[in-house]
Each structure stands twice: as C-alpha cells, then as structure tokens.
Short mmCIF file of C-alpha atoms in Angstrom, two decimals:
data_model
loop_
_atom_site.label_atom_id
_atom_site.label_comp_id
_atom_site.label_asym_id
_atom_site.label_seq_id
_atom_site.Cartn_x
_atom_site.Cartn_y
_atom_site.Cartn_z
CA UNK A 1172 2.80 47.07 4.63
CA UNK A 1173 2.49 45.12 1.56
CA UNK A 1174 6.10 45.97 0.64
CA UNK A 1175 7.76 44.10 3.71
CA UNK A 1176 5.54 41.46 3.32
CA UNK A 1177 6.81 40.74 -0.58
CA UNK A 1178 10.29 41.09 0.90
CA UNK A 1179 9.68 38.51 3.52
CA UNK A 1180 7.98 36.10 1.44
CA UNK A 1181 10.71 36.04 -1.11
CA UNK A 1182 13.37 35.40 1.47
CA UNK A 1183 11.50 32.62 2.00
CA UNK A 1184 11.58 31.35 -1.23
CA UNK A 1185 15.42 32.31 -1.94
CA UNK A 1186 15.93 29.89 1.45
CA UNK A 1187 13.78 27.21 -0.13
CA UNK A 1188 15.68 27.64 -3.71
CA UNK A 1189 18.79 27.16 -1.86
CA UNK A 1190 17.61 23.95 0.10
CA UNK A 1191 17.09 22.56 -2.78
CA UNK A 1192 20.16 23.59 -4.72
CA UNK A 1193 22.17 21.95 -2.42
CA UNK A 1194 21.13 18.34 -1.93
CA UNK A 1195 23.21 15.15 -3.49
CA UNK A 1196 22.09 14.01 -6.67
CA UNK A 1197 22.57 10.28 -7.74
CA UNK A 1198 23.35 9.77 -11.46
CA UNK A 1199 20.68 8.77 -13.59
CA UNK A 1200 22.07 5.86 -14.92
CA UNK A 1201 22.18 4.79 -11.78
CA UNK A 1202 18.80 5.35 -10.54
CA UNK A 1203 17.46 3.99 -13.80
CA UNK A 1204 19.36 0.82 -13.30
CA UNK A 1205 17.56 0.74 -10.03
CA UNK A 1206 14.47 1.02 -11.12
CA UNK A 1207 14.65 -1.87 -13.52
CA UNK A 1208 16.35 -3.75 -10.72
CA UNK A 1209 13.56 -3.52 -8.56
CA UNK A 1210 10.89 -4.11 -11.48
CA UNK A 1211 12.77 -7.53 -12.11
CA UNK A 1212 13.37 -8.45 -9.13
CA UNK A 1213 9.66 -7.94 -7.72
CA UNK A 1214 8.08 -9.53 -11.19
CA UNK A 1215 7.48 -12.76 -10.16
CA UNK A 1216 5.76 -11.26 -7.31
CA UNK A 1217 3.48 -9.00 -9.45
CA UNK A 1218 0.18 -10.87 -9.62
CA UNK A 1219 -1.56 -7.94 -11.63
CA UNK A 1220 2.11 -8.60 -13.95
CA UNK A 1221 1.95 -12.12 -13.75
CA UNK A 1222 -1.78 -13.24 -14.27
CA UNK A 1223 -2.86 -15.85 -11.48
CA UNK A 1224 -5.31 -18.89 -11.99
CA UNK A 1225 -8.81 -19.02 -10.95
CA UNK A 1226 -7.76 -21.30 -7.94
CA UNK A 1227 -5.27 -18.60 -7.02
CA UNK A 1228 -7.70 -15.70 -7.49
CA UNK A 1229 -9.62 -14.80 -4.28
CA UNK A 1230 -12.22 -12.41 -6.36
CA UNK A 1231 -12.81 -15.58 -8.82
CA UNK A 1232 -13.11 -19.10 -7.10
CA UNK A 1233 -12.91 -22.29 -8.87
CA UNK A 1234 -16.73 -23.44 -9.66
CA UNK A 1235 -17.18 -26.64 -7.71
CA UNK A 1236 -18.78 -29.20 -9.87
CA UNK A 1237 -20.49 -32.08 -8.39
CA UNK A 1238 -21.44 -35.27 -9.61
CA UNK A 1239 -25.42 -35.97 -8.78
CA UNK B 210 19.92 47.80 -6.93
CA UNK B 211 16.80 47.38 -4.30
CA UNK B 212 16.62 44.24 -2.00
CA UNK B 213 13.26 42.99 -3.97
CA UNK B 214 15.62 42.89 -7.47
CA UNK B 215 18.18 41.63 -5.94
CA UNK B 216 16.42 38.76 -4.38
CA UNK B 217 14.65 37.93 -7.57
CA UNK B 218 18.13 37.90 -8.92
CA UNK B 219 19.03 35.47 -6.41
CA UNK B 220 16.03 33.29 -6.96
CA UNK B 221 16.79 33.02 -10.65
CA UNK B 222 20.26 32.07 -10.63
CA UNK B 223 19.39 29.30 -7.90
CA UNK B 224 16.85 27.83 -10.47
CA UNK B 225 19.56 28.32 -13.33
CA UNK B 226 22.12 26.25 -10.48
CA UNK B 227 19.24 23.22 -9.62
CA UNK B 228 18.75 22.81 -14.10
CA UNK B 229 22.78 22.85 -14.21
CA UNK B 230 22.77 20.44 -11.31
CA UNK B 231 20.66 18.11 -12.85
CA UNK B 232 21.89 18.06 -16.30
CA UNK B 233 25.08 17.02 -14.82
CA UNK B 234 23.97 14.12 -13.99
CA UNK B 235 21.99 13.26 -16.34
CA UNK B 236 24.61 10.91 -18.03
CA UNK B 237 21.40 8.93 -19.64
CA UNK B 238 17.77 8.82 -19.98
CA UNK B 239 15.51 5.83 -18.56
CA UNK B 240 14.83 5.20 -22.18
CA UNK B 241 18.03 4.20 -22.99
CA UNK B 242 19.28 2.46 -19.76
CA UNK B 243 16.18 0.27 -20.37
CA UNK B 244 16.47 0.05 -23.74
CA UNK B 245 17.24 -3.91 -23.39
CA UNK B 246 14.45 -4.80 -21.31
CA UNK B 247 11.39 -6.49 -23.74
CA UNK B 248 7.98 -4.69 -23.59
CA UNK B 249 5.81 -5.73 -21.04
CA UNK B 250 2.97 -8.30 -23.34
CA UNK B 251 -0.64 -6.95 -23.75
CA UNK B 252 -2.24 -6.83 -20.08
CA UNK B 253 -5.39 -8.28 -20.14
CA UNK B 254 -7.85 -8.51 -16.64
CA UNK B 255 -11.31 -8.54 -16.43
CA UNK B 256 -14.01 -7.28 -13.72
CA UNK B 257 -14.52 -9.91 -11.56
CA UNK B 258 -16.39 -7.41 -9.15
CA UNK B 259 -18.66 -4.78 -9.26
CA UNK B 260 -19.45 -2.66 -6.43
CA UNK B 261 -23.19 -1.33 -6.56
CA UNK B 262 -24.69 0.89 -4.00
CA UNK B 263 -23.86 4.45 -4.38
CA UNK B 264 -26.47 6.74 -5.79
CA UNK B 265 -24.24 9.56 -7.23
CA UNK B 266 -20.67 10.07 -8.62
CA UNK B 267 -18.29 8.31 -6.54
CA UNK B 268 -14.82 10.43 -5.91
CA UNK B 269 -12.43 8.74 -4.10
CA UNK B 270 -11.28 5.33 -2.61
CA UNK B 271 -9.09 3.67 -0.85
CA UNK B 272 -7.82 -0.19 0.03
CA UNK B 273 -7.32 -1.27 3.86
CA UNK B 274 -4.36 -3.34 4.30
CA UNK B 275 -5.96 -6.52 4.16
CA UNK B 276 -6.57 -6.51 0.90
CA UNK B 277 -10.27 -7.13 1.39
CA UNK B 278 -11.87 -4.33 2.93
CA UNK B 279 -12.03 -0.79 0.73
CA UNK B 280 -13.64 2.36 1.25
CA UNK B 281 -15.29 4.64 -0.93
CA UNK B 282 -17.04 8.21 -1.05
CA UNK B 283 -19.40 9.19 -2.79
CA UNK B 284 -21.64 12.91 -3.39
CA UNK B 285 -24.42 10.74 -2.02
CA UNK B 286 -23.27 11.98 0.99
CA UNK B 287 -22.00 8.48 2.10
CA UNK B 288 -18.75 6.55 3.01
CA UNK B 289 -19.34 2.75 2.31
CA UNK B 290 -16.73 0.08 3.67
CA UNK B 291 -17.17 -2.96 1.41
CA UNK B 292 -15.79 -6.75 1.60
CA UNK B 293 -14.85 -6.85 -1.88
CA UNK B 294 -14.45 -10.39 -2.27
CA UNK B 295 -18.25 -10.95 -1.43
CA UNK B 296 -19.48 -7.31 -2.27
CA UNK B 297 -21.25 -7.15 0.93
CA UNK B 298 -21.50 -3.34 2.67
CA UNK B 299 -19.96 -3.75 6.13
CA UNK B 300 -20.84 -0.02 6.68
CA UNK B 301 -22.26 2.77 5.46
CA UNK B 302 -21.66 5.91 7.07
CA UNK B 303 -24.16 8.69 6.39
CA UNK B 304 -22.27 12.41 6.06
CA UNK B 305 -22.55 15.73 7.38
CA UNK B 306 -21.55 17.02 4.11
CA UNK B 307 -22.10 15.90 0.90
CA UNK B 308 -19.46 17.09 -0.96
CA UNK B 309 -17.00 15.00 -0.07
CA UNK B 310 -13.89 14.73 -2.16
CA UNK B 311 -11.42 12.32 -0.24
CA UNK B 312 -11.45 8.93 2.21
CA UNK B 313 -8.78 7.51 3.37
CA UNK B 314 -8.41 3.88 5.26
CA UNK B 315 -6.35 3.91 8.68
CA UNK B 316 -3.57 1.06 8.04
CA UNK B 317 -4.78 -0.63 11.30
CA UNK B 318 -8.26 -0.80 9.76
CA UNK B 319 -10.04 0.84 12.99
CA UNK B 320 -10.49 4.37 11.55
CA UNK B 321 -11.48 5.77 8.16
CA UNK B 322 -11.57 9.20 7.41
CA UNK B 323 -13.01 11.99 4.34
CA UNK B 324 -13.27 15.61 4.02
CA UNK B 325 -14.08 17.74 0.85
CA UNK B 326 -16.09 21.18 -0.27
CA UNK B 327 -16.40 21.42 4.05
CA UNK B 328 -12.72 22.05 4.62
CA UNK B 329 -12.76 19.72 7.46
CA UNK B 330 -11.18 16.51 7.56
CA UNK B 331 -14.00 13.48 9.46
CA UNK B 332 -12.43 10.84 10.85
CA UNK B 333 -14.54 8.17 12.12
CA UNK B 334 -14.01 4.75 14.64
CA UNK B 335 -15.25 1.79 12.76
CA UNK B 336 -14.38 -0.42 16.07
CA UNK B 337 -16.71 1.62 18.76
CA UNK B 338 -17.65 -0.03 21.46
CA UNK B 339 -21.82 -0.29 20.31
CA UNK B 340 -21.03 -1.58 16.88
CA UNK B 341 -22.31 2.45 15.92
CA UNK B 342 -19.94 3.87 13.23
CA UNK B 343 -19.31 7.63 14.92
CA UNK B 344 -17.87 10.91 13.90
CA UNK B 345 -14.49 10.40 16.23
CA UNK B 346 -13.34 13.60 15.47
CA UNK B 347 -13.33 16.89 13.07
CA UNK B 348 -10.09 18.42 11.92
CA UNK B 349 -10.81 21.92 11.20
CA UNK B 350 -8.29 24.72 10.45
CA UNK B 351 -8.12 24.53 6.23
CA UNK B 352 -9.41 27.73 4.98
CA UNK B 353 -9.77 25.75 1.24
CA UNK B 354 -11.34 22.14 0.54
CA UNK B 355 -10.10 19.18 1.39
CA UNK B 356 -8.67 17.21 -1.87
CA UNK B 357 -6.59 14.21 -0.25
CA UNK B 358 -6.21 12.74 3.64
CA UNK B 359 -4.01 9.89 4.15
CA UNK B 360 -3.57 8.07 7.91
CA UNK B 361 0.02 7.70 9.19
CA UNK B 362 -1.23 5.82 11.93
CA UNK B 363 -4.40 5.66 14.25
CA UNK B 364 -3.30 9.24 16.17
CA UNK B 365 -1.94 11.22 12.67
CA UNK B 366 -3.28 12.06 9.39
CA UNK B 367 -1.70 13.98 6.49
CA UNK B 368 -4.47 16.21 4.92
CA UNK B 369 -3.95 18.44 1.38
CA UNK B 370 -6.24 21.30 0.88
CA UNK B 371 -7.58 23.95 -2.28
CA UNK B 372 -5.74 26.21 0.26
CA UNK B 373 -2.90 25.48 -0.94
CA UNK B 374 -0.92 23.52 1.88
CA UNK B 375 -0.62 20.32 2.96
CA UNK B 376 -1.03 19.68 7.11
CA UNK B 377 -0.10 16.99 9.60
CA UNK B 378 -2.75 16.77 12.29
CA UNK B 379 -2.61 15.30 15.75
CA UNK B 380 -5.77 13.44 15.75
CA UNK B 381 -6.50 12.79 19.66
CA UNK B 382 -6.09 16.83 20.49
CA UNK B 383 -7.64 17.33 16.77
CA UNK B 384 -4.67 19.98 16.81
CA UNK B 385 -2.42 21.02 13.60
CA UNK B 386 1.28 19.64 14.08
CA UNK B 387 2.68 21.02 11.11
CA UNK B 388 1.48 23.19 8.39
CA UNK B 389 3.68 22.37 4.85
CA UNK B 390 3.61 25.28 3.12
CA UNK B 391 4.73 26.26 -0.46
CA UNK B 392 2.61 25.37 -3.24
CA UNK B 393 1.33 27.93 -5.30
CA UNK B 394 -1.36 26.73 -5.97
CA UNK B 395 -4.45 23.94 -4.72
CA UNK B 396 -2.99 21.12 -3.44
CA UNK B 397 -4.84 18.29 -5.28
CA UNK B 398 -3.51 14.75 -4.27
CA UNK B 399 -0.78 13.83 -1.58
CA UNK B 400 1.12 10.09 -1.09
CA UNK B 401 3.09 8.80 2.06
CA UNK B 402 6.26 6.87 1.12
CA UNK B 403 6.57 3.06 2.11
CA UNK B 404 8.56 4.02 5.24
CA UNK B 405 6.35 6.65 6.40
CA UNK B 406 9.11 9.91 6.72
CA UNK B 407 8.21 11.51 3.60
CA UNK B 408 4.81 12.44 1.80
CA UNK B 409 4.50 13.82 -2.09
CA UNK B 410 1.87 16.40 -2.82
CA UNK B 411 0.80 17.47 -6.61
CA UNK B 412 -0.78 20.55 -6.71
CA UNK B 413 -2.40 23.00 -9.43
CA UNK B 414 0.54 25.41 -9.54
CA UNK B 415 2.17 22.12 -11.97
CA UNK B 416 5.01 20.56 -9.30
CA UNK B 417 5.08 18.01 -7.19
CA UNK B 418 6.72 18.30 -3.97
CA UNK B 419 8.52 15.85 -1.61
CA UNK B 420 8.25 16.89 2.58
CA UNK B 421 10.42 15.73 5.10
CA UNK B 422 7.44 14.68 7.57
CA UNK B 423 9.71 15.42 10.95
CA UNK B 424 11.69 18.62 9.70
CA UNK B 425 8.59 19.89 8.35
CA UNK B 426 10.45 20.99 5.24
CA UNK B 427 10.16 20.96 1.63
CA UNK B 428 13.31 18.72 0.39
CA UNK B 429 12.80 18.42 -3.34
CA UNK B 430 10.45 20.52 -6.28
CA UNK B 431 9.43 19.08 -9.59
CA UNK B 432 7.95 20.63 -12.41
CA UNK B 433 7.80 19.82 -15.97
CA UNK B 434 3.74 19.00 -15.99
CA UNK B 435 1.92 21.76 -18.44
CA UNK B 436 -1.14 21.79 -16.25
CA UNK B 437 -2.82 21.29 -12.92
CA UNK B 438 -1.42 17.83 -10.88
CA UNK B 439 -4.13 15.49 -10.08
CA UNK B 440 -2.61 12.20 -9.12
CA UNK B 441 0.37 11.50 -7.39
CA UNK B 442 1.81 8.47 -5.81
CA UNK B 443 5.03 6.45 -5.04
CA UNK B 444 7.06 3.76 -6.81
CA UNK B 445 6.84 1.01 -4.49
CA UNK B 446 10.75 0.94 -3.75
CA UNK B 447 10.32 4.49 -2.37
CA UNK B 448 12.80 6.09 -4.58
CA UNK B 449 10.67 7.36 -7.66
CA UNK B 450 7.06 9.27 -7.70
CA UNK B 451 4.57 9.32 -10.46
CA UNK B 452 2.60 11.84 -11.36
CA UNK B 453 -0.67 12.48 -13.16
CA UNK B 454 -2.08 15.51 -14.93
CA UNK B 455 -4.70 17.66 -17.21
CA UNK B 456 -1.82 17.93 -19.32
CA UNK B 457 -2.90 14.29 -20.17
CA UNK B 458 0.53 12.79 -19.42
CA UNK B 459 1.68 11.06 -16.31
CA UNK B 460 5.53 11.46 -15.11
CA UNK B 461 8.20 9.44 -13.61
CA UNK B 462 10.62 11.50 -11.39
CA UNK B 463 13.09 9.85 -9.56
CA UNK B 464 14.19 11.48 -6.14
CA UNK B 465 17.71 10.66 -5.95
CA UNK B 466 18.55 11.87 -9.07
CA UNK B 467 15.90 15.07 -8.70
CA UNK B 468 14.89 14.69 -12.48
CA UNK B 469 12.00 13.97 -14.00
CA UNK B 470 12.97 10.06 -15.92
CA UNK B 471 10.23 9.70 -18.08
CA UNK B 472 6.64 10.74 -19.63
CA UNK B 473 3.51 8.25 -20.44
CA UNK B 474 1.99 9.79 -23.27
CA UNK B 475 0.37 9.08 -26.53
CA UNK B 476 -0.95 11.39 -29.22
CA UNK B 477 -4.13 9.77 -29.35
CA UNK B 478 -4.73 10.25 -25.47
CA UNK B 479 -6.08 14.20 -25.09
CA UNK B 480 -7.82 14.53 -21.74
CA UNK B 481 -6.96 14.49 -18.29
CA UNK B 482 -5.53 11.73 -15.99
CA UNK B 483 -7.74 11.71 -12.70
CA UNK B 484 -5.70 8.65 -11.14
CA UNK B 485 -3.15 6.60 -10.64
CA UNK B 486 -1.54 3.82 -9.00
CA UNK B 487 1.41 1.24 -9.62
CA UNK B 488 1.58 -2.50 -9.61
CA UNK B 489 3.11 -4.33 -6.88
CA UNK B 490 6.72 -4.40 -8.35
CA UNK B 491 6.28 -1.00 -10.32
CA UNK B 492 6.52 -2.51 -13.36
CA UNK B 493 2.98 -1.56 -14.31
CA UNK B 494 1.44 2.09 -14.20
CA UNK B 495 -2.42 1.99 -14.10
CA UNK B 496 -3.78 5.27 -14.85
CA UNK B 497 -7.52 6.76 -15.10
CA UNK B 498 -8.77 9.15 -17.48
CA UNK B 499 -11.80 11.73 -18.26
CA UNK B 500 -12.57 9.62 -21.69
CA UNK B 501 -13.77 6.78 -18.64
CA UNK B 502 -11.05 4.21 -19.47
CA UNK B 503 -7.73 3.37 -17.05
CA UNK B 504 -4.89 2.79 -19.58
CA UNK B 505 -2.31 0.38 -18.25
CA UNK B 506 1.21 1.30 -19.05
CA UNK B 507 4.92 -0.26 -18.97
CA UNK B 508 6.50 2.08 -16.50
CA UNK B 509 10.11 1.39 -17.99
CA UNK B 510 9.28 1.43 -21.43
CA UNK B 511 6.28 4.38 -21.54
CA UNK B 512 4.06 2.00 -23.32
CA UNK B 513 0.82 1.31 -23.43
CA UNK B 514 -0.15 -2.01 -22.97
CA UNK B 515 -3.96 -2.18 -21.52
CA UNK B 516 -6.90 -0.57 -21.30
CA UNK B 517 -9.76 -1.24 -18.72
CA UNK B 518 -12.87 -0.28 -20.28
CA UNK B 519 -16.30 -0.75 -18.37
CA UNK B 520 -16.90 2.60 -16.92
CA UNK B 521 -19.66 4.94 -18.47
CA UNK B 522 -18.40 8.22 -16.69
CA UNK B 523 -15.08 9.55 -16.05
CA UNK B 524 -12.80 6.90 -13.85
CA UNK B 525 -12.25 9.64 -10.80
CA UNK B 526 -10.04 7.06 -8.25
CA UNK B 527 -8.02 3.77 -8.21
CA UNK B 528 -6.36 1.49 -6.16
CA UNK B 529 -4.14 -1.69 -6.15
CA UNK B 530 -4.65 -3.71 -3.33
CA UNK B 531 -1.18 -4.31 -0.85
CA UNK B 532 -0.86 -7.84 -1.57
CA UNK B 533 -0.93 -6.95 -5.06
CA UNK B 534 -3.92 -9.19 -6.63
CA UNK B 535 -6.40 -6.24 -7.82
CA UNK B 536 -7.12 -3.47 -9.15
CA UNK B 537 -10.00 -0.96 -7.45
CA UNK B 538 -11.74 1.99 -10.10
CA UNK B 539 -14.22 3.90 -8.88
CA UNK B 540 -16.12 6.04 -10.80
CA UNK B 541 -18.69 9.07 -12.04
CA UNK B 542 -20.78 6.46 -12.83
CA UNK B 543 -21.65 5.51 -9.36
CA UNK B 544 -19.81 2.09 -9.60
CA UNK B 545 -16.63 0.58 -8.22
CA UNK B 546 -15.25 -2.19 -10.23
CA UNK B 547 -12.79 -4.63 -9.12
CA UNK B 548 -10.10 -6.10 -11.87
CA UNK B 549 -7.30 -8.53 -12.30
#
C-alpha cells in the first residue's frame, strides 16, 4: 500500500535528518585558516601555481641545438 | 495529528536545527579570513599537447598515477589509453556500447574501466597475459546510466548512476557491496577522498553528498547549488569539496565545518560548468564550461585569473595529473589537450 510505503520512506529520511543534525562542527574560522594553511604550505609545490622551465617540463623538452 | 504530519514536522525542524547549527559557527566567512592573502597573478599555460584520434565527442577522462598514461572515452565507441608525453595510443579498446559516459583509471594502472547510456559498468585488464585488451568483467545491477566510476583498488569500484544511487561493487564476484542511497535525483559525478574512506557524489536533485565508504552511510548533505550538480571533486587536503553546476557557479564546502565557504562566480559567466579539478596545493580551481573555455580560478579569493581557450566545442572533462605538472581537457570537439 502506497500509504505505508510514504510512511516508511520518511522515517528514513527523519533518521538521515537526524544523522546529520548531530555531527561536530569545526568553526569556520578555523577551517578557513586551514585551508589557506595548506594552500601556502603546498605552493611551492604547485607546478601548475608555480610555472616550471622548459628543462623542467616533461611535455616541453629543451630543443637540443648542435653545432655542425 | 497523523504519523505522515507529524514526521514531516519532524523533518522540518531537523533542517531548521542543521541551518541553526551551522550559523553558529559560522564566526567568519573564507572571504574575510583570507582577506590578507594577495591574489593569485594572471595564470598563463599553453597546450603543449594535443591528443588526436577520436572521431566523435569525447566525454570523460581520467589520469593514471604516473602522470603519463590517461584515458579517455569517447561516443566513437572507444576507450584510448595514451602516453601523453609522446601522444602515442598504447590502446584502443573498441566498445560494446557506444554511449559511453564515464572511464576511470585503476590507481595500479592494470585495469581501466567505463560505463554510460548501457547501465553497466566495463572494466577491462590492460595487463592480460596475450597483450589482448579484454572485457574483464560487467557490473550490471543500475536500473539508470552510468555517469561516473572511480577504482578504489584493482578488486572495488565506486559507480554513480541516472538511477539515482551511488554503488560499491566487488569486482572479482562482479557482486554489489553496498548500494548508497538518497539522492533525489541522477547522480551525475562522484570523487574518492585522498585516504580512500569517503566518496562525494553531486547529483541533479542540487546537493552534494559525503558517504562513509565502510558504514555505508550518508554522513553530511549540502545544498545551496540552484541547479543540477555536474562536477564534483576534493580539495587535496581532504577536508573541503568543490562543486560544479548548470547554475554556472562552482562551490567550496568545507566538511568540518558542514557549510558551504565560498562561490566562483562572475556575472559575465552564464552557462554551465561541465568540470572540474584543483591544482596540486588547492590553490588553483580549474573549471570547464559549455561556452568551450576552462576558467582558472583563485580558490581562496573566488577570482578569476585564467582562461584556457583552444577548444571549439563544449570542454566536457578535465584532469590534473598527481604529480601536479598538467592539466588534461577533453572535449566535444573530439580533442584532448594537454596544458601547463
């Protein structure tokens, strides 16, 4: 019966709403804070951030010039 | 008062207690706390790669962890691996189906796998014994498409479906382990976080949800997006997701805190993001659009500071590579480029 079924389904959902009410919530300040921790920290790291030289760059190697 | 009323009554004041919850804490916004930290300069890269060989709109891609190897999918009907340093095809793996929507590379680089219009999730052994590329198995039990597969290791896969849930499958037995359930709507993009116990799924009902892989549970719900959720994927410390959306904006939410932190958006951008992916340390959101371009943004300041233009059809899938040193698009347009 479609009735019970509604009835079951929003249990479900009342159990899922309350999961989620409950957890611990870090202040934003602080999760901002580590966030920009994490982006500094990691910069130098960051070749897409960073830029990298063509002798650096595996998809662009350094032309080899030769003398003839 | 009957039990249906009463539970909606229920439901309503949890919501009202998860908005209270988080405003509490909200004790500043991302824009402030960064407010000190300089804009990131204009990001410049260029193609240094492009990918030829598909014959229709490509949909999805996806690095190996060696940086080198990617695989794509295309409505060709084929999977290509590619050496993307030299360009060369080190497979090309003719489909069952066509329609194919999804690929996905196994971290140990011995299996990829697609799906799409089928329902069925392909996974196939790039390492068999006769050098053949083979159909290793076919994960069927999604009654809707198959938008997004991503390998947790050689013997799981996390799959997200137009049916509206996301499922962990048992690839040896080719059995369902766990069946995530709770979207309202098509599931359209899922990501695995960096120590493999939670996945993010985006779906067209506008959240995003975060699943506790073992418990099988839904932990955290995030809404805010004004249309259907495309892209998803983690900040690379674990702690934050991004999202992507028709609604044209992509979102930062940070799971800790269980609040959305911030919105990339700009007047002048009006159509949908397809894509995105971060930089190595976070710092830099690359996103792709319908209008063809991938707009690079500052993730802590929500500004724009690139563009990669070179596509002539919508930019449908990118990648950063794990070590960091490029960029992967893929596109409508039957091309994959590769840019740092």
């Amino acid at each position: 019966m479609s009735g019970s079924s509604n009835i079951v389904a929003m249990k479900k959902v009342v159990q899922q709403l309350r999961l989620e009410a409950g957890i611990n919530r870090v202040k934003v300040s602080q999760a901002a804070a580590d966030l920009q921790q994490f982006c500094l920290q990691h910069a130098q790291q960051d070749p897409l951030l960073t830029g990298m030289s063509s002798s650096n760059n595996p998809f662009r190697p350094q032309a080899v010039c030769s003398f003839l | 008062m009957g039990e249906m009323e009463q539970l909606r009554k229920e439901a309503d004041s949890l919501k009202d207690q998860i908005t209270a919850a988080r405003k509490a804490v909200q004790d500043t916004t991302l824009q402030e706390a960064a407010a000190g930290v300089t804009v990131v300069g204009r990001v410049q890269m260029k193609t240094r790669k492009t990918l030829r060989g598909h014959l229709a709109k490509i949909y999805a891609m996806h690095w190996g962890t060696d940086s080198t190897l990617c695989v794509s999918a295309s409505q060709d009907g084929k999977l290509i691996v590619w050496d993307s340093i030299t360009t060369n095809k080190v497979n090309a793996i003719p489909l069952k189906s066509s329609w194919v929507m999804t690929c996905a590379y196994a971290p140990s680089g011995n299996l990829v796998a697609c799906g799409g219009l089928d329902n069925m999730c392909s996974i196939y052994n790039l390492k068999g014994k006769d050098g053949n590329v083979k159909v290793m198995r076919e994960l069927a039990a999604h009654t809707g498409y198959l938008s997004c597969c991503r390998f947790l290791s050689d013997s799981e896969i996390i799959t997200s479906s137009g049916d509206c849930t996301c499922v962990l499958w048992d690839i040896e037995t080719g059995t369902q382990k766990t069946v995530f359930a709770g979207h309202q709507g098509d599931c359209m993009s899922l990501a695995v976080s960096p120590d493999f116990k939670f996945f993010i799924s985006g779906a067209c009902d506008f959240t995003a949800k975060l699943w506790d892989i073992r418990e099988g549970q839904c932990r955290q719900t995030f809404g805010g997006h004004e249309s259907d959720i495309n892209a998803i994927g983690f900040f690379p410390n674990g702690n934050a997701v991004i999202t992507g959306s028709d609604d044209a904006t992509c979102k930062l939410y940070d799971l800790r805190a269980d609040q959305e932190l911030i919105t990339y958006q700009d007047s002048s951008i009006m159509c949908g993001v397809t894509s995105l992916a971060p930089s190595l340390s976070g710092r830099l959101l690359l996103a792709g659009y319908d209008d063809f371009n991938v707009n690079i943004w500052d993730a802590l300041k929500a500004e724009r500071v690139g563009v990669l233009a070179g596509h002539d059809n919508r930019v449908s899938c990118i990648g950063v590579s794990s070590d960091g040193m490029a960029c992967c698009t893929g596109s409508w347009d039957s091309f994959l480029k590769i840019w740092n």
